[in-house]
């Protein structure tokens, strides 16, 4: 799938103009700008997927799914293979992406905050602080490490916003923050989201600062529908009701984020979504009234849903394939059980790449 813009030469000129404007704004001295106006920038985004890949049919017995049910996941939801390695320690899953993101930390830079964004309530024994374990493993002495989980699969996007606000409040030049996300489908109850998706293993990390050279965060919008908080205990009527308004709610949050960014969907090169399933995204595409190729779904059959890592796995897939345009705008979109909808508008800047 190519970029959705048909006139690429014109789009390239427009992207170049936007990039120049972005860089001009970023070059303003931070001391001349109010703290609230300082841009959150994503200096390096990295992801990691375990090598072990399985077809969904191999998980049928583990998940208690009959052949017909697996057929629904394949034919209608678009799932095929996923990464799943129950023998891989959690720290070994998280480490590669975190170290990759930290590689962009300049000499003299320091990481003041580390946020571990996760989805399931228990990712480790109660006496183990995974955020602190990761921080220690990375050698981040003096870094304040903490976990964030209440937005479920939107927690990774929400953590970027929280870390940005902490950096703004601190107001110290040369300060950075690290968002780490990733977890494993360690039990059948965690791995299967009934009639929705099959969870897989992955991790991602993002190095964050203010007014840096990386991708600019232009807006972040969320909405939580608390009436669906007890997800596994919803009635059949509640499940039907949620499904019927799913696409509409995503659309509302997307347009809210775009409005806050001063953009429209026409200004966006590509929507980079979570990988819940293709059926849900086809409904959303219809609600958004955009061309299907404007939403990146190629990783749904490759990797399935990877908790809060999806959008970053998809981002790095596109970046590494040379499909992100310098100066172009992108939408990172995810939905978490509970139910939280989140959308982040970013402007890509190739200066943040290797």
Short mmCIF file of C-alpha atoms in Angstrom, two decimals:
data_model
loop_
_atom_site.label_atom_id
_atom_site.label_comp_id
_atom_site.label_asym_id
_atom_site.label_seq_id
_atom_site.Cartn_x
_atom_site.Cartn_y
_atom_site.Cartn_z
CA UNK A 1 0.00 0.00 0.00
CA UNK A 2 1.36 3.40 -1.00
CA UNK A 3 0.62 6.76 0.50
CA UNK A 4 -3.02 7.78 0.03
CA UNK A 5 -2.12 11.08 -1.63
CA UNK A 6 -2.47 10.77 -5.40
CA UNK A 7 -0.31 13.80 -6.32
CA UNK A 8 2.86 12.86 -4.49
CA UNK A 9 5.03 15.61 -6.00
CA UNK A 10 2.61 18.25 -4.76
CA UNK A 11 2.38 16.49 -1.40
CA UNK A 12 6.16 16.44 -1.11
CA UNK A 13 6.33 20.19 -1.73
CA UNK A 14 3.60 20.75 0.85
CA UNK A 15 5.37 18.47 3.33
CA UNK A 16 8.62 20.38 2.78
CA UNK A 17 6.86 23.69 3.44
CA UNK A 18 5.28 22.30 6.60
CA UNK A 19 8.61 20.88 7.75
CA UNK A 20 10.34 24.22 7.31
CA UNK A 21 7.61 25.95 9.30
CA UNK A 22 7.84 23.35 12.04
CA UNK A 23 11.59 23.71 12.31
CA UNK A 24 11.36 27.49 12.40
CA UNK A 25 8.95 27.26 15.33
CA UNK A 26 11.12 24.69 17.08
CA UNK A 27 14.18 26.90 16.74
CA UNK A 28 12.68 29.54 18.99
CA UNK A 29 14.50 29.72 22.30
CA UNK A 30 12.68 27.81 25.01
CA UNK A 31 13.31 30.68 27.40
CA UNK A 32 11.14 32.91 25.19
CA UNK A 33 8.18 30.57 25.36
CA UNK A 34 5.70 29.90 28.17
CA UNK A 35 6.07 26.39 29.57
CA UNK A 36 2.59 25.43 28.37
CA UNK A 37 3.54 26.34 24.78
CA UNK A 38 6.60 24.11 24.61
CA UNK A 39 6.10 21.25 22.20
CA UNK A 40 6.41 17.62 23.25
CA UNK A 41 8.71 15.94 20.76
CA UNK A 42 9.28 12.23 20.22
CA UNK A 43 13.02 11.94 19.71
CA UNK A 44 13.17 8.22 19.03
CA UNK A 45 10.49 5.54 18.79
CA UNK A 46 11.50 1.87 18.79
CA UNK A 47 9.61 -1.40 19.01
CA UNK A 48 10.46 -5.04 19.57
CA UNK A 49 8.70 -8.27 18.62
CA UNK A 50 9.78 -11.72 19.85
CA UNK A 51 11.06 -14.02 17.11
CA UNK A 52 8.60 -16.83 17.83
CA UNK A 53 5.57 -16.57 15.54
CA UNK A 54 2.47 -18.77 15.69
CA UNK A 55 -0.68 -19.10 13.62
CA UNK A 56 -3.89 -18.44 15.52
CA UNK A 57 -5.01 -22.06 14.99
CA UNK A 58 -2.06 -23.18 17.16
CA UNK A 59 -3.68 -21.35 20.08
CA UNK A 60 -7.10 -22.94 19.70
CA UNK A 61 -6.70 -25.50 22.49
CA UNK A 62 -5.04 -23.02 24.85
CA UNK A 63 -7.84 -20.49 24.37
CA UNK A 64 -10.68 -23.00 24.22
CA UNK A 65 -11.66 -21.89 20.72
CA UNK A 66 -13.33 -24.28 18.30
CA UNK A 67 -12.34 -24.42 14.63
CA UNK A 68 -15.41 -22.39 13.64
CA UNK A 69 -14.57 -19.67 16.16
CA UNK A 70 -10.99 -19.49 14.92
CA UNK A 71 -12.42 -19.21 11.42
CA UNK A 72 -14.30 -16.08 12.48
CA UNK A 73 -11.11 -14.52 13.82
CA UNK A 74 -9.36 -15.31 10.53
CA UNK A 75 -12.09 -14.54 7.98
CA UNK A 76 -13.88 -11.60 9.56
CA UNK A 77 -11.38 -10.11 12.03
CA UNK A 78 -8.39 -10.55 9.72
CA UNK A 79 -6.05 -12.26 12.19
CA UNK A 80 -3.48 -14.77 10.94
CA UNK A 81 -0.17 -14.94 12.84
CA UNK A 82 1.13 -13.34 16.01
CA UNK A 83 4.28 -13.21 18.12
CA UNK A 84 3.97 -15.30 21.29
CA UNK A 85 6.83 -16.56 23.45
CA UNK A 86 5.75 -17.62 26.95
CA UNK A 87 9.36 -18.54 27.82
CA UNK A 88 10.66 -15.00 27.28
CA UNK A 89 11.14 -13.04 30.53
CA UNK A 90 9.26 -9.74 30.61
CA UNK A 91 12.44 -7.71 31.10
CA UNK A 92 13.96 -9.33 28.00
CA UNK A 93 10.87 -8.27 26.05
CA UNK A 94 11.10 -4.66 27.23
CA UNK A 95 14.86 -4.11 27.08
CA UNK A 96 15.60 -3.97 23.30
CA UNK A 97 13.12 -1.19 22.44
CA UNK A 98 14.01 0.79 25.56
CA UNK A 99 17.71 0.66 24.79
CA UNK A 100 17.02 1.53 21.16
CA UNK A 101 15.10 4.65 22.18
CA UNK A 102 17.80 5.65 24.67
CA UNK A 103 20.37 5.55 21.89
CA UNK A 104 19.02 8.96 20.82
CA UNK A 105 19.87 10.53 24.19
CA UNK A 106 22.55 13.13 23.48
CA UNK A 107 25.74 13.43 25.46
CA UNK A 108 24.94 15.34 28.62
CA UNK A 109 21.23 14.59 28.37
CA UNK A 110 19.50 12.90 31.27
CA UNK A 111 16.30 10.94 31.74
CA UNK A 112 14.36 12.47 34.61
CA UNK A 113 11.25 10.29 34.29
CA UNK A 114 10.43 6.78 33.12
CA UNK A 115 6.81 5.68 32.73
CA UNK A 116 5.96 2.02 32.22
CA UNK A 117 2.58 1.98 30.47
CA UNK A 118 0.71 -1.31 30.73
CA UNK A 119 -2.75 -2.79 30.31
CA UNK A 120 -3.33 -5.84 32.50
CA UNK A 121 -3.58 -5.24 36.24
CA UNK A 122 -0.90 -7.77 37.13
CA UNK A 123 2.20 -7.90 34.93
CA UNK A 124 4.47 -9.09 37.75
CA UNK A 125 4.25 -10.19 41.40
CA UNK A 126 2.85 -7.48 43.67
CA UNK A 127 6.23 -6.84 45.30
CA UNK A 128 7.97 -6.18 41.95
CA UNK A 129 7.95 -2.62 40.60
CA UNK A 130 8.51 -3.22 36.87
CA UNK A 131 9.08 0.47 36.15
CA UNK A 132 11.91 0.59 38.69
CA UNK A 133 13.31 -2.74 37.50
CA UNK A 134 13.46 -1.43 33.93
CA UNK A 135 15.02 1.84 35.06
CA UNK A 136 17.71 0.02 37.03
CA UNK A 137 18.37 -2.38 34.15
CA UNK A 138 18.92 0.58 31.82
CA UNK A 139 21.31 2.21 34.29
CA UNK A 140 19.14 5.29 34.76
CA UNK A 141 20.36 6.44 38.15
CA UNK A 142 18.24 9.18 39.70
CA UNK A 143 15.33 8.68 37.31
CA UNK A 144 11.85 8.78 38.82
CA UNK A 145 10.12 5.62 37.55
CA UNK A 146 6.42 4.86 37.79
CA UNK A 147 3.65 2.86 36.12
CA UNK A 148 0.50 3.97 34.28
CA UNK A 149 -2.34 1.63 33.37
CA UNK A 150 -5.80 3.13 33.85
CA UNK A 151 -6.35 3.90 30.17
CA UNK A 152 -5.66 0.27 29.18
CA UNK A 153 -4.38 0.11 25.58
CA UNK A 154 -4.38 3.91 25.35
CA UNK A 155 -1.99 4.08 28.33
CA UNK A 156 1.12 4.39 26.14
CA UNK A 157 -0.26 7.48 24.38
CA UNK A 158 -1.48 8.86 27.69
CA UNK A 159 1.95 8.32 29.22
CA UNK A 160 3.52 10.52 26.55
CA UNK A 161 1.17 13.33 27.54
CA UNK A 162 1.88 12.83 31.25
CA UNK A 163 5.64 12.77 30.72
CA UNK A 164 5.45 15.90 28.60
CA UNK A 165 3.54 17.73 31.33
CA UNK A 166 6.11 16.65 33.92
CA UNK A 167 8.91 18.00 31.74
CA UNK A 168 7.01 21.26 31.27
CA UNK A 169 6.49 21.60 35.02
CA UNK A 170 10.16 20.89 35.65
CA UNK A 171 11.22 23.46 33.06
CA UNK A 172 14.85 22.33 32.94
CA UNK A 173 16.77 22.39 29.68
CA UNK A 174 18.24 19.08 28.52
CA UNK A 175 15.69 16.97 30.41
CA UNK A 176 14.23 13.84 28.82
CA UNK A 177 11.66 11.19 29.68
CA UNK A 178 11.25 7.61 28.56
CA UNK A 179 7.96 5.86 27.85
CA UNK A 180 8.21 2.07 28.00
CA UNK A 181 5.37 -0.25 27.13
CA UNK A 182 5.03 -3.95 26.49
CA UNK A 183 3.58 -7.02 28.11
CA UNK A 184 2.83 -10.65 27.44
CA UNK A 185 -0.28 -12.73 26.92
CA UNK A 186 0.69 -14.84 29.92
CA UNK A 187 -2.67 -16.58 30.44
CA UNK A 188 -5.69 -17.53 28.28
CA UNK A 189 -7.84 -15.03 30.17
CA UNK A 190 -5.44 -12.22 29.23
CA UNK A 191 -4.83 -13.43 25.69
CA UNK A 192 -8.41 -13.78 24.46
CA UNK A 193 -10.72 -10.78 24.18
CA UNK A 194 -13.99 -12.59 23.34
CA UNK A 195 -15.43 -11.78 19.93
CA UNK A 196 -12.76 -9.12 19.45
CA UNK A 197 -9.09 -10.10 19.31
CA UNK A 198 -6.27 -12.44 20.32
CA UNK A 199 -3.50 -10.67 22.20
CA UNK A 200 0.17 -11.01 21.29
CA UNK A 201 3.59 -10.13 22.68
CA UNK A 202 5.45 -6.93 21.76
CA UNK A 203 7.14 -3.93 23.33
CA UNK A 204 7.87 -0.33 22.40
CA UNK A 205 9.62 2.69 23.83
CA UNK A 206 9.78 6.41 23.12
CA UNK A 207 12.33 9.00 24.17
CA UNK A 208 10.59 12.31 24.87
CA UNK A 209 11.74 15.88 25.37
CA UNK A 210 10.48 19.44 24.77
CA UNK A 211 11.25 21.41 21.60
CA UNK A 212 13.57 18.73 20.28
CA UNK A 213 14.26 17.60 16.72
CA UNK A 214 11.89 14.62 16.69
CA UNK A 215 8.23 14.23 15.78
CA UNK A 216 6.06 17.02 17.18
CA UNK A 217 3.02 16.08 19.27
CA UNK A 218 0.36 18.55 18.13
CA UNK A 219 -2.61 17.29 20.13
CA UNK A 220 -3.86 14.40 22.25
CA UNK A 221 -7.53 13.72 22.95
CA UNK A 222 -9.18 11.00 25.02
CA UNK A 223 -12.65 10.04 26.07
CA UNK A 224 -13.61 7.37 28.61
CA UNK A 225 -17.02 5.71 28.68
CA UNK A 226 -17.14 4.58 32.30
CA UNK A 227 -20.34 2.61 31.88
CA UNK A 228 -18.25 -0.09 30.19
CA UNK A 229 -15.62 -0.27 32.94
CA UNK A 230 -16.46 -3.85 33.99
CA UNK A 231 -15.63 -5.22 30.56
CA UNK A 232 -15.78 -8.96 31.31
CA UNK A 233 -19.08 -8.53 33.13
CA UNK A 234 -21.00 -6.59 30.47
CA UNK A 235 -24.39 -7.91 29.49
CA UNK A 236 -25.12 -8.98 25.92
CA UNK A 237 -27.10 -5.76 25.48
CA UNK A 238 -24.18 -3.63 26.70
CA UNK A 239 -21.78 -5.43 24.35
CA UNK A 240 -24.11 -4.80 21.43
CA UNK A 241 -24.53 -1.15 22.41
CA UNK A 242 -20.77 -0.66 22.68
CA UNK A 243 -20.19 -2.27 19.29
CA UNK A 244 -22.78 -0.04 17.65
CA UNK A 245 -21.17 3.18 18.89
CA UNK A 246 -17.52 2.06 18.62
CA UNK A 247 -16.76 3.68 15.27
CA UNK A 248 -18.64 6.85 16.17
CA UNK A 249 -16.70 7.32 19.42
CA UNK A 250 -13.33 6.83 17.72
CA UNK A 251 -14.36 9.31 15.05
CA UNK A 252 -15.33 11.89 17.67
CA UNK A 253 -12.01 11.61 19.48
CA UNK A 254 -10.07 11.78 16.20
CA UNK A 255 -11.87 14.95 15.16
CA UNK A 256 -11.37 16.44 18.62
CA UNK A 257 -7.61 15.86 18.39
CA UNK A 258 -7.51 17.26 14.86
CA UNK A 259 -9.43 20.38 15.91
CA UNK A 260 -7.02 20.96 18.79
CA UNK A 261 -4.15 20.57 16.31
CA UNK A 262 -5.74 23.01 13.85
CA UNK A 263 -5.97 20.32 11.17
CA UNK A 264 -8.55 18.21 9.32
CA UNK A 265 -8.49 14.62 8.14
CA UNK A 266 -7.52 15.86 4.69
CA UNK A 267 -4.28 17.17 6.21
CA UNK A 268 -3.36 13.73 7.57
CA UNK A 269 -1.24 11.41 5.44
CA UNK A 270 -2.09 8.23 7.33
CA UNK A 271 -3.95 6.94 10.37
CA UNK A 272 -1.69 4.63 12.40
CA UNK A 273 -4.07 2.56 14.54
CA UNK A 274 -4.05 -0.22 17.09
CA UNK A 275 -4.43 -3.75 15.68
CA UNK A 276 -7.61 -4.86 17.45
CA UNK A 277 -9.12 -6.35 14.25
CA UNK A 278 -9.99 -5.37 10.70
CA UNK A 279 -13.76 -5.52 11.20
CA UNK A 280 -13.73 -2.80 13.87
CA UNK A 281 -11.57 -0.61 11.68
CA UNK A 282 -13.75 -1.11 8.61
CA UNK A 283 -16.65 0.23 10.68
CA UNK A 284 -14.52 3.17 11.80
CA UNK A 285 -13.33 3.90 8.25
CA UNK A 286 -16.97 4.07 7.17
CA UNK A 287 -17.76 6.46 10.02
CA UNK A 288 -14.75 8.65 9.17
CA UNK A 289 -15.66 8.63 5.47
CA UNK A 290 -12.04 8.18 4.40
CA UNK A 291 -10.44 5.92 1.82
CA UNK A 292 -9.55 2.50 3.32
CA UNK A 293 -5.91 2.92 2.29
CA UNK A 294 -5.65 5.93 4.60
CA UNK A 295 -5.70 3.59 7.62
CA UNK A 296 -2.67 1.31 8.03
CA UNK A 297 -3.98 -2.21 8.69
CA UNK A 298 -1.21 -4.32 7.16
CA UNK A 299 0.10 -5.43 10.56
CA UNK A 300 -3.23 -6.80 11.83
CA UNK A 301 -2.71 -10.23 10.19
CA UNK A 302 1.04 -10.16 10.92
CA UNK A 303 1.09 -9.33 14.62
CA UNK A 304 -2.50 -9.08 15.94
CA UNK A 305 -3.22 -6.84 18.95
CA UNK A 306 -0.19 -6.16 21.16
CA UNK A 307 -1.71 -4.37 24.14
CA UNK A 308 -0.45 -0.74 24.28
CA UNK A 309 2.41 -1.28 21.80
CA UNK A 310 0.38 -1.48 18.57
CA UNK A 311 0.62 2.08 17.32
CA UNK A 312 4.39 2.16 17.86
CA UNK A 313 4.93 -1.22 16.21
CA UNK A 314 2.98 0.13 13.25
CA UNK A 315 4.87 3.44 13.32
CA UNK A 316 8.27 1.72 13.20
CA UNK A 317 7.07 -0.61 10.44
CA UNK A 318 6.16 2.40 8.31
CA UNK A 319 9.28 4.37 9.23
CA UNK A 320 11.66 1.49 8.53
CA UNK A 321 9.97 0.96 5.15
CA UNK A 322 10.53 4.63 4.28
CA UNK A 323 6.81 5.38 4.26
CA UNK A 324 6.77 8.32 6.68
CA UNK A 325 7.17 11.72 5.02
CA UNK A 326 9.19 14.49 6.61
CA UNK A 327 6.78 17.26 7.63
CA UNK A 328 3.63 15.17 7.12
CA UNK A 329 0.93 14.71 9.78
CA UNK A 330 -0.10 11.34 11.23
CA UNK A 331 -2.76 10.11 13.63
CA UNK A 332 -1.95 7.55 16.33
CA UNK A 333 -5.23 5.98 17.46
CA UNK A 334 -6.03 3.35 20.07
CA UNK A 335 -8.93 2.08 22.18
CA UNK A 336 -8.66 0.49 25.61
CA UNK A 337 -11.11 -1.76 27.43
CA UNK A 338 -12.95 0.11 30.07
CA UNK A 339 -13.53 1.99 27.71
CA UNK A 340 -11.05 4.71 26.67
CA UNK A 341 -10.64 6.14 23.16
CA UNK A 342 -7.46 8.04 22.36
CA UNK A 343 -6.02 9.92 19.38
CA UNK A 344 -2.69 11.73 19.07
CA UNK A 345 -1.74 14.00 16.17
CA UNK A 346 1.97 14.12 15.33
CA UNK A 347 4.07 15.79 12.65
CA UNK A 348 6.90 13.58 11.48
CA UNK A 349 10.39 15.03 11.29
CA UNK A 350 13.09 12.91 9.73
CA UNK A 351 15.68 14.54 12.00
CA UNK A 352 14.51 12.16 14.73
CA UNK A 353 15.48 9.11 12.70
CA UNK A 354 18.80 7.32 12.71
#
